[in-house]
Coordinates of C-alpha atoms and ligand atoms in Angstrom, one line a residue:
X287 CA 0.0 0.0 0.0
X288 CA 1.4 3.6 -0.7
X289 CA 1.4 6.0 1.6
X290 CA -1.2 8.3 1.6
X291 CA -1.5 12.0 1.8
X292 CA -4.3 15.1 1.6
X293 CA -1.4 17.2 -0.4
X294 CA 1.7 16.2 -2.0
X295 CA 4.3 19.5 -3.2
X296 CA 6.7 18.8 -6.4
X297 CA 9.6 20.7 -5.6
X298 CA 11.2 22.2 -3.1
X299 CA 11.9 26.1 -4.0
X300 CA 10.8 29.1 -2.5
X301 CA 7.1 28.2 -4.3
X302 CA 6.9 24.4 -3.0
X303 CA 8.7 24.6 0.3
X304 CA 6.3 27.7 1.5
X305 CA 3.3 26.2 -0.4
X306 CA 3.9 22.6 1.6
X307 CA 4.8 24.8 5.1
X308 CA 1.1 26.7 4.8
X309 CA -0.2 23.3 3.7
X310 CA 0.6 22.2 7.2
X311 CA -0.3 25.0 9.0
X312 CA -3.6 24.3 7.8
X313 CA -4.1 20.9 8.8
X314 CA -3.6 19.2 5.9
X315 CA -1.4 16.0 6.1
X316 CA 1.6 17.2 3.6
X317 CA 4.9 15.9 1.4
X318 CA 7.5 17.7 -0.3
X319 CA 9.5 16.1 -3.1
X320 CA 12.6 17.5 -4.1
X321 CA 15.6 15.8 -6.0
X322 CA 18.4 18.0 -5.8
X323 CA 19.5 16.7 -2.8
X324 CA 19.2 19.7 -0.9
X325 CA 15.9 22.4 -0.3
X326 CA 15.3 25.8 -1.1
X327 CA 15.6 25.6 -5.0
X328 CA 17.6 27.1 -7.8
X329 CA 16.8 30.3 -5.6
X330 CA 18.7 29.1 -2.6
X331 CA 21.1 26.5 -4.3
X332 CA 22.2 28.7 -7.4
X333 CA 20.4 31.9 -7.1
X334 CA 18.9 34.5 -5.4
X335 CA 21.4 33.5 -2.6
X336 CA 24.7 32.7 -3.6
X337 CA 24.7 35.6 -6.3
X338 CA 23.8 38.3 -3.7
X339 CA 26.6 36.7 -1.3
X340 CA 29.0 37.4 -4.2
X341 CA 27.7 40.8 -5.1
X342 CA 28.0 41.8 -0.9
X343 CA 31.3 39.9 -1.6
X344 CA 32.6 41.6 -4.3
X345 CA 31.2 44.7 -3.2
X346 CA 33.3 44.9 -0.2
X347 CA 36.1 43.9 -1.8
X348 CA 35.6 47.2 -4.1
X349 CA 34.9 49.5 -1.7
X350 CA 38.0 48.4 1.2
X351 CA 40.1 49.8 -1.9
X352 CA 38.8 53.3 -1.3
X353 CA 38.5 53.3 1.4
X354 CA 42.1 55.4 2.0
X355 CA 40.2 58.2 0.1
X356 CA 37.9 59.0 3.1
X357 CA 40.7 58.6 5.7
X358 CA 40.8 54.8 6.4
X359 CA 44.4 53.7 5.1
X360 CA 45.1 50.0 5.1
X361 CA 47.5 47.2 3.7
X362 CA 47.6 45.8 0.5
X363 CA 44.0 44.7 -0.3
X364 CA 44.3 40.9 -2.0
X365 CA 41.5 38.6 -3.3
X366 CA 41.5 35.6 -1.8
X367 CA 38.7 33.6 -4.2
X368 CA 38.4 30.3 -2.8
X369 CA 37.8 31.6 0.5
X370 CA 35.5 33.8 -1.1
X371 CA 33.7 31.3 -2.7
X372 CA 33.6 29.4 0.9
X373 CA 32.1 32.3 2.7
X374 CA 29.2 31.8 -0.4
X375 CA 28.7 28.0 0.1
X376 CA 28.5 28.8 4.0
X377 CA 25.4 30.7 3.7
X378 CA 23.8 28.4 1.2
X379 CA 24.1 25.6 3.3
X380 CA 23.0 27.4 6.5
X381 CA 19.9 28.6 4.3
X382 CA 18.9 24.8 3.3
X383 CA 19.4 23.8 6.1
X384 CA 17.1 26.1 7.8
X385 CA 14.3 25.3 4.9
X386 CA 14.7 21.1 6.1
X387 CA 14.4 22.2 9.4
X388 CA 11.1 24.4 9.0
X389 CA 9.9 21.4 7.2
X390 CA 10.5 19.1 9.9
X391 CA 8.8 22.0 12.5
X392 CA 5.9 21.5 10.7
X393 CA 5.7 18.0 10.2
X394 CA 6.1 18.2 6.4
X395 CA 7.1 15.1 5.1
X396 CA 10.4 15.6 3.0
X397 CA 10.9 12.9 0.1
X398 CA 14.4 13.2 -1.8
X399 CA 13.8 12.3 -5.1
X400 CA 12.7 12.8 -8.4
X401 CA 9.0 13.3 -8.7
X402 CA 6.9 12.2 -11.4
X403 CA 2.9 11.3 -12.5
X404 CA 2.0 7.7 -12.1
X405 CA -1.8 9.2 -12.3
X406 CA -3.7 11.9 -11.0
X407 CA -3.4 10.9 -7.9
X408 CA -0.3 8.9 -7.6
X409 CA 3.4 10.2 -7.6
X410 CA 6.6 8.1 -8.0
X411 CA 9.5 8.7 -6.5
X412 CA 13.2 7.6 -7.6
X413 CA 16.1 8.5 -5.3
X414 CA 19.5 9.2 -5.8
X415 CA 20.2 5.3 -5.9
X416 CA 16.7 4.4 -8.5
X417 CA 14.9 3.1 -5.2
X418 CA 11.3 3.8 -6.3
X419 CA 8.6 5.0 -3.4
X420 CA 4.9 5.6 -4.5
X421 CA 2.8 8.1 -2.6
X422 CA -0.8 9.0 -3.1
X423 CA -2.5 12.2 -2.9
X424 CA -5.9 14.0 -2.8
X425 CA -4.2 17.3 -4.1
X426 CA -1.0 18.0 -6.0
X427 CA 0.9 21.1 -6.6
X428 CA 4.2 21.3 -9.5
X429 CA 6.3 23.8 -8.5
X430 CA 9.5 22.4 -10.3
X431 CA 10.2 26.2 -11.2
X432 CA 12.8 26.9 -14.4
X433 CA 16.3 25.6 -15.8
X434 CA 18.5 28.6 -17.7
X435 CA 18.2 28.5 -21.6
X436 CA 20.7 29.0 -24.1
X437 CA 21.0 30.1 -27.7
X438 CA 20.2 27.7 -30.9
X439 CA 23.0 25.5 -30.9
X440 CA 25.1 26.5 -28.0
X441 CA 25.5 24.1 -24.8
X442 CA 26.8 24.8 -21.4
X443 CA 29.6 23.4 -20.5
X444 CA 29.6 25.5 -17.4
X445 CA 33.6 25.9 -17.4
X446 CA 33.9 28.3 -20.3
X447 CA 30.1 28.8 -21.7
X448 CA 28.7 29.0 -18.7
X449 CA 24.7 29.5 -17.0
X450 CA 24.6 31.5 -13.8
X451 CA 25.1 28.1 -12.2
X452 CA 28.6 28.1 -13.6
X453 CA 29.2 31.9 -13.4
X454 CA 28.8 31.6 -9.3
X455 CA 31.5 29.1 -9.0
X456 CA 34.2 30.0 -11.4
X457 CA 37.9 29.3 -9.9
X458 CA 39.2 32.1 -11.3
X459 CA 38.8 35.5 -11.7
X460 CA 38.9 35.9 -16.1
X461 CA 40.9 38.1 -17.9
X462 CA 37.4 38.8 -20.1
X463 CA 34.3 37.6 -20.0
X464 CA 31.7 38.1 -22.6
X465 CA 28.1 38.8 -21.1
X466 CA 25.1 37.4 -23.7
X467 CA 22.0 39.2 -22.2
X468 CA 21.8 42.6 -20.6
X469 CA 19.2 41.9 -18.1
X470 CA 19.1 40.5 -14.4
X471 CA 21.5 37.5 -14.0
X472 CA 23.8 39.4 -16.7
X473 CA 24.0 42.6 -15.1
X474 CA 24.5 41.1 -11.6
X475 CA 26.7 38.6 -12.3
X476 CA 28.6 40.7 -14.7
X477 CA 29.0 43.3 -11.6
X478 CA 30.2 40.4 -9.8
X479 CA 32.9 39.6 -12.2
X480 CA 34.2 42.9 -13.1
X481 CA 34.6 44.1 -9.7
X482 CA 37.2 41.2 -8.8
X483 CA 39.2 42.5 -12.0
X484 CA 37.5 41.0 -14.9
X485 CA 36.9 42.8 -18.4
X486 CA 33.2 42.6 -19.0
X487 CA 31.7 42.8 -22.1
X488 CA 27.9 42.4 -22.4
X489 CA 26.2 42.0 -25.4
X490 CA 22.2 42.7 -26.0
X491 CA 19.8 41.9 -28.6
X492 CA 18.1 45.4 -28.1
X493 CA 19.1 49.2 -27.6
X494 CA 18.4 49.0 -23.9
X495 CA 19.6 46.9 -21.1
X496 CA 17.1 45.2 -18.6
X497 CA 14.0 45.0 -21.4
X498 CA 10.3 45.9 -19.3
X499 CA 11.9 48.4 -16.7
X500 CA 10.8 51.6 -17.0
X501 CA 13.7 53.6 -20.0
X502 CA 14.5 56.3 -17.7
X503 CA 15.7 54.5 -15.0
X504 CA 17.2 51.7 -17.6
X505 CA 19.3 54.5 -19.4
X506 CA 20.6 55.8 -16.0
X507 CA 21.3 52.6 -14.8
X508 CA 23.5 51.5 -18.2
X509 CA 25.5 54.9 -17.4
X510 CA 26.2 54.2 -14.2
X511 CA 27.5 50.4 -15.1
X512 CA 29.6 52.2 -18.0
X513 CA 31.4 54.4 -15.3
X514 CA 31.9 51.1 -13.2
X515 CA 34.2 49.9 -16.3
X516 CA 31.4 47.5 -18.3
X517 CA 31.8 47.2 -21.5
X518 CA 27.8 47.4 -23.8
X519 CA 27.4 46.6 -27.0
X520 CA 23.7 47.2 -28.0
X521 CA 21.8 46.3 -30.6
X522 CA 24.3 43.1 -31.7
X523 CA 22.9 39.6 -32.2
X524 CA 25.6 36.6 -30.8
X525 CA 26.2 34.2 -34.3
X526 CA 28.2 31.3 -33.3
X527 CA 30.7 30.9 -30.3
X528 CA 33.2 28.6 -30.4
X529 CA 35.5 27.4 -28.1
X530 CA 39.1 27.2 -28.5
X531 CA 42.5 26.7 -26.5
X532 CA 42.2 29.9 -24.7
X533 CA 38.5 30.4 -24.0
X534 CA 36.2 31.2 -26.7
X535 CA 35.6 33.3 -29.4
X536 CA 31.8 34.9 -29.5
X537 CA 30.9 36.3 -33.3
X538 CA 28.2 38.5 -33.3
X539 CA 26.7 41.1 -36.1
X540 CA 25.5 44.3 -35.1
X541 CA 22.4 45.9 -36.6
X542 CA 23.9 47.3 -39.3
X543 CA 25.0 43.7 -40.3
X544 CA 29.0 44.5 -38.9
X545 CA 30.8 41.6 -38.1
X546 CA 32.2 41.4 -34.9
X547 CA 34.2 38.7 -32.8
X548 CA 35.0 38.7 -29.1
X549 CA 37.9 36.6 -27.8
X550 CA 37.3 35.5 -24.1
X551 CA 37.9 33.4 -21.5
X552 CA 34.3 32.8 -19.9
X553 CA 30.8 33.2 -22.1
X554 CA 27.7 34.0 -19.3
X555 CA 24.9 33.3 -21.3
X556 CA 22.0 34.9 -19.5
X557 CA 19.3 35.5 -22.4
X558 CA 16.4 34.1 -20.0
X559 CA 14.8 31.1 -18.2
X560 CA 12.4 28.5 -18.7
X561 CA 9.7 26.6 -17.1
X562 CA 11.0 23.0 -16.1
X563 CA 8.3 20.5 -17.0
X564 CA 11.1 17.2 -17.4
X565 CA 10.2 13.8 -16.3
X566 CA 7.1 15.2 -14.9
X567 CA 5.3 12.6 -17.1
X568 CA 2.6 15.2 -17.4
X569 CA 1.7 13.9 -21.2
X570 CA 0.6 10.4 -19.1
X571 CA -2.1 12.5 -17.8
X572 CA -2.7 15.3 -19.8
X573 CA -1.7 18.5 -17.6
X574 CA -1.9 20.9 -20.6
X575 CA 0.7 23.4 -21.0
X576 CA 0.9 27.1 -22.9
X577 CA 2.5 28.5 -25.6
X578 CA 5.6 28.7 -23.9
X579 CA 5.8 25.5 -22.6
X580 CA 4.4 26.4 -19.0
X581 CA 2.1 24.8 -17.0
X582 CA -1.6 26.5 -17.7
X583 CA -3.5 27.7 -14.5
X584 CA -6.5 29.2 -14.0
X585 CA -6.6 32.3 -11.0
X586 CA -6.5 29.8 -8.2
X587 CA -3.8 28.0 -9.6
X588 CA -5.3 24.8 -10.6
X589 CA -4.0 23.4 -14.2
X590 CA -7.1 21.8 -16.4
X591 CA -7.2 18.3 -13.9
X592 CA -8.9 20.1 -10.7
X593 CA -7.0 18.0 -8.0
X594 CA -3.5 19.4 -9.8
X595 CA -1.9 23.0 -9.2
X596 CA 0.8 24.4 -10.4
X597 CA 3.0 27.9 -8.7
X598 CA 5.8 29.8 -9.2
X599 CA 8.6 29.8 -12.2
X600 CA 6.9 26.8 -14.0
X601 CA 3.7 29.1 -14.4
X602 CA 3.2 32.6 -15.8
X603 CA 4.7 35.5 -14.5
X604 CA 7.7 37.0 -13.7
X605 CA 9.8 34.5 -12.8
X606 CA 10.9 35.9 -9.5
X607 CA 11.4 34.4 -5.7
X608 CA 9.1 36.2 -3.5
X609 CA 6.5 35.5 -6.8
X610 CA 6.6 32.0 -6.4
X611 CA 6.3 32.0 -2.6
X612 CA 3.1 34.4 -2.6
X613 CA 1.6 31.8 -5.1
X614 CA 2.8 28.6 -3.1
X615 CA 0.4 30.5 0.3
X616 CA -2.4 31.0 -2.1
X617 CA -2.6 28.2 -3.4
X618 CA -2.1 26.2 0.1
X619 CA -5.2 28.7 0.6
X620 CA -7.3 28.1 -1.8
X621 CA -6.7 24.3 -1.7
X622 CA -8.3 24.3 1.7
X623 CA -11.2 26.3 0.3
X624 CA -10.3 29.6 1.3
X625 CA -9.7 32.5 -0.9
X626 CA -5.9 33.0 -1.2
X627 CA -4.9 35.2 -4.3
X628 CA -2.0 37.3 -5.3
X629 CA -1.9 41.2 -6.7
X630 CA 0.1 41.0 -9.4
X631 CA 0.6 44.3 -9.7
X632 CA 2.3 45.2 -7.1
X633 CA 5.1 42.6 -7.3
X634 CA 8.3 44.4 -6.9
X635 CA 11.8 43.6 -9.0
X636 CA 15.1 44.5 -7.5
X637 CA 18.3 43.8 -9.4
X638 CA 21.0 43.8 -6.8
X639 CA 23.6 45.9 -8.5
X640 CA 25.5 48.7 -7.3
X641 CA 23.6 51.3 -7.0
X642 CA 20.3 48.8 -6.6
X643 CA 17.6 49.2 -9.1
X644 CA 13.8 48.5 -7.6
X645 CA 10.7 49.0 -9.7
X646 CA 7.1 47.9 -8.7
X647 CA 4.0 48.7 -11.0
X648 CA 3.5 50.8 -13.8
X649 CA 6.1 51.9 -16.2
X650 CA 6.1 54.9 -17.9
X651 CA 6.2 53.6 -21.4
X652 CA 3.1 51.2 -19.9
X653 CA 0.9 54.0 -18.8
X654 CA 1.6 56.1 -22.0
X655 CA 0.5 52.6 -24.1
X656 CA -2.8 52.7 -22.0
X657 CA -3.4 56.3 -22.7
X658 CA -3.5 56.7 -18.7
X659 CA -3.1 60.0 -17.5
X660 CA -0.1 60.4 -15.1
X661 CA 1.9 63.3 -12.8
X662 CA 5.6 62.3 -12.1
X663 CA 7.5 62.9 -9.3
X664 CA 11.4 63.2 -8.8
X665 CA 13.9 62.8 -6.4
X666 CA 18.0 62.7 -7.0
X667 CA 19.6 61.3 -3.7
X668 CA 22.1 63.9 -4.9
X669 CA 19.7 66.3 -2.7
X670 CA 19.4 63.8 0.4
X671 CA 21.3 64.4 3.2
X672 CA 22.2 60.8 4.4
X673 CA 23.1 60.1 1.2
X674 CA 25.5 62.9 1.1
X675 CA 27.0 62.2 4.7
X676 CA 27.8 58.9 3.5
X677 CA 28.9 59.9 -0.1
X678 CA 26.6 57.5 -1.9
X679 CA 24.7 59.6 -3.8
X680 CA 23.9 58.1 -7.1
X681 CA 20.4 57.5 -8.4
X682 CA 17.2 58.7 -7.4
X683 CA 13.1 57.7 -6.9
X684 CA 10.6 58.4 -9.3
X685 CA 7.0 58.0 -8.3
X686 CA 3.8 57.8 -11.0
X687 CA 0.9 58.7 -9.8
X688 CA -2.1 59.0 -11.3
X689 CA -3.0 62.9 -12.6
X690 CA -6.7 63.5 -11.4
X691 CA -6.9 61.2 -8.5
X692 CA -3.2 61.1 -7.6
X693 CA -3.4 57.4 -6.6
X694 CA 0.2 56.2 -6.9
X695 CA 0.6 53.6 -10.1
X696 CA 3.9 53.3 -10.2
X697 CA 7.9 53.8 -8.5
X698 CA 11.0 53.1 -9.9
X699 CA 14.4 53.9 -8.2
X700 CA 18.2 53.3 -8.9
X701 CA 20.2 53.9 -5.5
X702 CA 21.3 52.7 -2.5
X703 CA 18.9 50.5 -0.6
X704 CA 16.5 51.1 -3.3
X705 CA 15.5 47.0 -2.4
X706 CA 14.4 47.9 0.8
X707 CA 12.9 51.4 -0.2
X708 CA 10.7 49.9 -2.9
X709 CA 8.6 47.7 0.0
X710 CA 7.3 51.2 1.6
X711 CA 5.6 51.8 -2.1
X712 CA 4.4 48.3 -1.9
X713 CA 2.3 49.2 1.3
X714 CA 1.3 52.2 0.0
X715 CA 0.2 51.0 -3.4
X716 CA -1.3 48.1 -1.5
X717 CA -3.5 50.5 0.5
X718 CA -4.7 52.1 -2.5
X719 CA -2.5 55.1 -1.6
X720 CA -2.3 58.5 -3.3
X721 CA 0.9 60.3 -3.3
X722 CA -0.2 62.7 -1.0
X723 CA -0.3 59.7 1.5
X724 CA 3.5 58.9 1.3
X725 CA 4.3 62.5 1.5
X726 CA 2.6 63.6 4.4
X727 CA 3.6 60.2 6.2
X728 CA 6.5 61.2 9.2
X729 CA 9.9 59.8 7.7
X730 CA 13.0 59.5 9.7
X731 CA 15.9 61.6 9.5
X732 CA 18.6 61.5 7.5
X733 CA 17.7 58.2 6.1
X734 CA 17.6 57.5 2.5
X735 CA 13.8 56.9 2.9
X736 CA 13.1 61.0 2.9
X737 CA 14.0 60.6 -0.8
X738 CA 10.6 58.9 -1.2
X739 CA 8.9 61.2 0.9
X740 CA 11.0 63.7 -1.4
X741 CA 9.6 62.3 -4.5
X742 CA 6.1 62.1 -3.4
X743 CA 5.9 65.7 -2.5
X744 CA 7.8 66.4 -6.2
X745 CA 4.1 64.6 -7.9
X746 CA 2.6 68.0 -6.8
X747 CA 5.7 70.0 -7.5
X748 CA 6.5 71.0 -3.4
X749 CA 10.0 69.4 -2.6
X750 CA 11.7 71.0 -0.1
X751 CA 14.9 69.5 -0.8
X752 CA 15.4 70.3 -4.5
Ligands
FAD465 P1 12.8 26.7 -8.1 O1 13.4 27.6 -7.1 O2 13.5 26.5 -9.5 O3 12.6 25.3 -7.4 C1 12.1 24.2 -8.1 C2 12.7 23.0 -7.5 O4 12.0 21.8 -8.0 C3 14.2 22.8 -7.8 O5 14.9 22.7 -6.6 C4 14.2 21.5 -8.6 O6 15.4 20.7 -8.3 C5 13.0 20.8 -8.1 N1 12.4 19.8 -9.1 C6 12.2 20.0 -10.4 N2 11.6 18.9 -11.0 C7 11.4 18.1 -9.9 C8 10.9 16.8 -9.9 N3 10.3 16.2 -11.0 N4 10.8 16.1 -8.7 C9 11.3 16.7 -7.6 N5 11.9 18.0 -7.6 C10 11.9 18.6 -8.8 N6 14.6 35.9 -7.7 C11 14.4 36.9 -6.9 O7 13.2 37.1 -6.5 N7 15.4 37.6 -6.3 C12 16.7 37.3 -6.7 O8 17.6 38.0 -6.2 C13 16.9 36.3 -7.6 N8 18.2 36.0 -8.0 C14 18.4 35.0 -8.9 C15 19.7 34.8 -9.3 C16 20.0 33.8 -10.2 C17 21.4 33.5 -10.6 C18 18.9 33.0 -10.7 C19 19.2 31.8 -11.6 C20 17.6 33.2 -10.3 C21 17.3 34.3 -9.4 N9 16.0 34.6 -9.0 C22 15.8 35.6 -8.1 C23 14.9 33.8 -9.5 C24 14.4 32.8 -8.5 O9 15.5 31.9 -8.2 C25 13.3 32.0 -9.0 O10 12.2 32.8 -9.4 C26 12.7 31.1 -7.9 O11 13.7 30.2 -7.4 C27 11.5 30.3 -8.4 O12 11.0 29.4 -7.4 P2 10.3 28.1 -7.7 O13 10.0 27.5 -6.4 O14 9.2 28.3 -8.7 O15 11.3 27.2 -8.5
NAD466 P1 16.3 38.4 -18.5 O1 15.1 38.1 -19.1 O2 16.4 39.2 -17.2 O3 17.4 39.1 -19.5 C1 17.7 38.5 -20.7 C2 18.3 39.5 -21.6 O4 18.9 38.8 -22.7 C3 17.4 40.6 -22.2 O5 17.9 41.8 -22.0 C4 17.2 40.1 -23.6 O6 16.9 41.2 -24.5 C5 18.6 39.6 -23.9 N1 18.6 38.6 -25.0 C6 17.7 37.6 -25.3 N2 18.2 36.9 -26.3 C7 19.4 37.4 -26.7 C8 20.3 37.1 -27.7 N3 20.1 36.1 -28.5 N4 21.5 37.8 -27.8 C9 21.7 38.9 -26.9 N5 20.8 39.2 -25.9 C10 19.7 38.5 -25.8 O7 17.0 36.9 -18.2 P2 18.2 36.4 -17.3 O8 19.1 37.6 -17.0 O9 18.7 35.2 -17.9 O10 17.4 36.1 -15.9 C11 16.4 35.1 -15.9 C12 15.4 35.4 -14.9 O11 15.8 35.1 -13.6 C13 15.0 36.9 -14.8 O12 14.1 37.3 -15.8 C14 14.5 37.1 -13.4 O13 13.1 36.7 -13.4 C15 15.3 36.0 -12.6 N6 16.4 36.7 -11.9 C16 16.0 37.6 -10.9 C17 17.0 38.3 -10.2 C18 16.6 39.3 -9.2 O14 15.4 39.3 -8.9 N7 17.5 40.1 -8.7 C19 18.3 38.0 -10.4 C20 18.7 37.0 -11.4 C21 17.7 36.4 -12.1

């Protein structure tokens, strides 16, 4: 007889490991499968974790050689990479670690495994040694999230052509790397890279970097990474990249159908991700999928067989962390019959660069497409005062709001802590709040948080700063 449970979870990323943890704190008798030997998903094993270890990393390593301009002389300042790379791996480990143990806490049951359809009801499971397990479930969420792709033609061999899986453990800093793709990993891992002495080169498909974010803050943001010592080359299409004794040699044609070739050590290819569907065996029992290959859900997250879900990465939507977890409590919601949902518009993005870029609703360029009225306001962290004490004064906040009711639609920032600043427009646009709201709210000071305050009073054109 197999075992037998009200809710089985496939996967155990940010989506699947929070969906199974609400699961259980709703009564429901659940198991988690995941088969990379370790929880927490590409986010926590080779992603959202290690990368912002080695952008704090790197980033310290940048700014302790400066650090004689403001006063602070020290020694000779040395990279020391495999200990870097240690100090990386210790806080992944202590991360999934911590996801086991919050499973155990709430008497999730944790299969390692692969997981795949034996029926609608029935999953099998094959361990690291082919040992097979059967479990049986009333309910069954995927959440087997995404796998980098690469271009027609090209594998990874992640020592030279590399994913962001191999870009995070490289055991050497490269002379040059080529970049393929201006957007998140690229840009982060690319700032990575460079700052521990690497020539970066990134090449993009289109004229801007970081495609969807609103242009303003994307053209400010490409300056700034120019003045850090990247390397952009817009508008150029990758042909062929072959390896050879040295590296690799990445050919490329720009739009005005110039040849060009790159010679390199390291190729990050970072043009995108997609949803995982393998060995699911979902064809056996006809889970239908979309255009794109992901899973199809309706609102509450349930594919076209109404005992199966599906969350995070492997669905629609930005394919983003805290995404996938809001969807993995919904769904444990609404599979107990309550009414669990998520806003999708207010999902905020945060590239983890220096300075940090944070966006959350409306663009711009969006609200222009939908003929939506709009008052902007503007604030250069040039003009705040902890930002000046401190000497980190690059970027600034730039809130949308909407011109007759003033309702705020949108905020995008480029600047220091602009990851944590962005959550305060989160509330507020959560609230339904006009920019009036955020401006007559009490905001400490000097923090870098009067810059929103800043902006907000800038929508009906009263700074007092600027
Ligand atoms: P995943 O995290 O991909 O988890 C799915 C899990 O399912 C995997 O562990 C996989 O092994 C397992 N699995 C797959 N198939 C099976 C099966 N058949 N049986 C059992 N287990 C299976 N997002 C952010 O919000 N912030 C960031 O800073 C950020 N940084 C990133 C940096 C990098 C380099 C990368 C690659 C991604 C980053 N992301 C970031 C994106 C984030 O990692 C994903 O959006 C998130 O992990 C998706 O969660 P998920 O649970 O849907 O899928
Ligand atoms: P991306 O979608 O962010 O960027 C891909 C870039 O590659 C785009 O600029 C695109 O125009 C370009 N591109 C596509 N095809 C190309 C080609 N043939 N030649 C040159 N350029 C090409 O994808 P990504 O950087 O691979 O990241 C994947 C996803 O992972 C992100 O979309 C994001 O959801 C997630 N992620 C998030 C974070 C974060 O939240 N900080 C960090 C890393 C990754």
């Amino acid at each position: 007889m197999s075992e037998k449970f009200q809710a089985v979870v496939i996967g155990g990323g940010p989506g699947g490991y929070v969906c199974a943890i609400r699961l259980a704190q709703l009564g429901i008798k659940t198991a988690c499968i995941e088969s990379r030997g370790s929880l927490g998903g590409t986010c926590l094993n080779i992603g959202c974790i290690p990368s912002k270890s080695l952008l704090n990393l790197s980033e310290e390593f940048q700014k302790v050689k400066t650090l004689s301009n403001k006063g602070i002389d020290i020694g000779e300042v040395k990279l020391n990479l495999p200990k870097m790379m240690k100090s990386k791996d210790k806080a992944v480990t202590i991360l999934t670690k911590g996801v086991e143990f919050l499973l155990k806490k709430n008497k999730v049951t944790y299969f390692k495994g692969m997981g795949s359809f034996k029926s609608k009801n029935e999953v099998l499971i094959k361990d690291e040694n082919n040992k097979a397990t059967i479990i049986n479930a009333d309910k069954i969420v995927i959440a087997t999230g995404s796998v980098p792709v690469s271009l027609p033609g090209i594998n990874f061999d992640e020592k030279i052509i590399v994913s962001s899986t191999g870009a995070l453990k490289l055991e050497q800093v490269p002379k040059k790397m080529v970049v393929v793709g201006g957007g998140y990993i690229g840009l982060e891992m690319g700032s990575v890279w460079s700052r521990l002495g690497a020539e970066v080169h990134v090449v993009e498909f289109l004229d801007h970097i970081t495609p969807g974010m609103d242009k303003e803050i994307s053209t400010e943001f490409m300056k700034i990474l120019k003045k850090q010592g990247i390397h952009f080359h817009m508008q150029h299409k990758v042909e062929t990249i072959k390896k050879n004794n040295s590296g690799a040699v990445v050919s490329t044609k720009d739009k005005d159908g110039i040849n060009k070739d790159f010679e390199c050590d390291i190729v990050l290819i970072s043009v995108g991700r997609k949803a995982n569907t393998n060995g699911l065996n979902l064809e056996k029992i006809g889970v239908e999928l979309d255009k794109k290959n992901r899973i199809k859900t309706k609102k509450n997250f349930q594919t076209n067989l109404n005992n199966i879900y599906a969350i995070g990465d492997v669905i629609e939507g930005p394919m983003l962390a805290h995404k996938a977890e809001d969807e993995g409590i919904a769904v444990a919601e609404n599979i107990v019959g309550q009414s669990g949902h998520v806003n999708y518009d207010t999902i905020p993005g945060v590239i983890y660069t220096t300075p940090e870029v944070a966006s959350i609703g409306q663009t711009e360029e969006q609200l222009k497409e939908k003929n939506i009225k709009y008052k902007i306001g503007k604030f250069s962290f040039m003009a705040n005062s902890r930002a000046k004490a401190i000497d980190d004064t690059e970027g600034f906040v730039k809130i949308l709001a909407d011109e007759k009711s003033d309702k705020v639609l949108g905020a995008h920032l480029i600047g220091a802590h602009a990851g944590e600043l962005i959550a305060e427009i989160g509330i507020a646009m959560e609230f339904g709040a006009s920019s009036e709201d955020i401006a007559r709210t009490c905001h400490a000071h000097p923090t870098f948080s009067e810059a929103v305050k800043e902006a907000a009073l800038s929508v009906d054109k009263r700074a007092i700063h600027s």
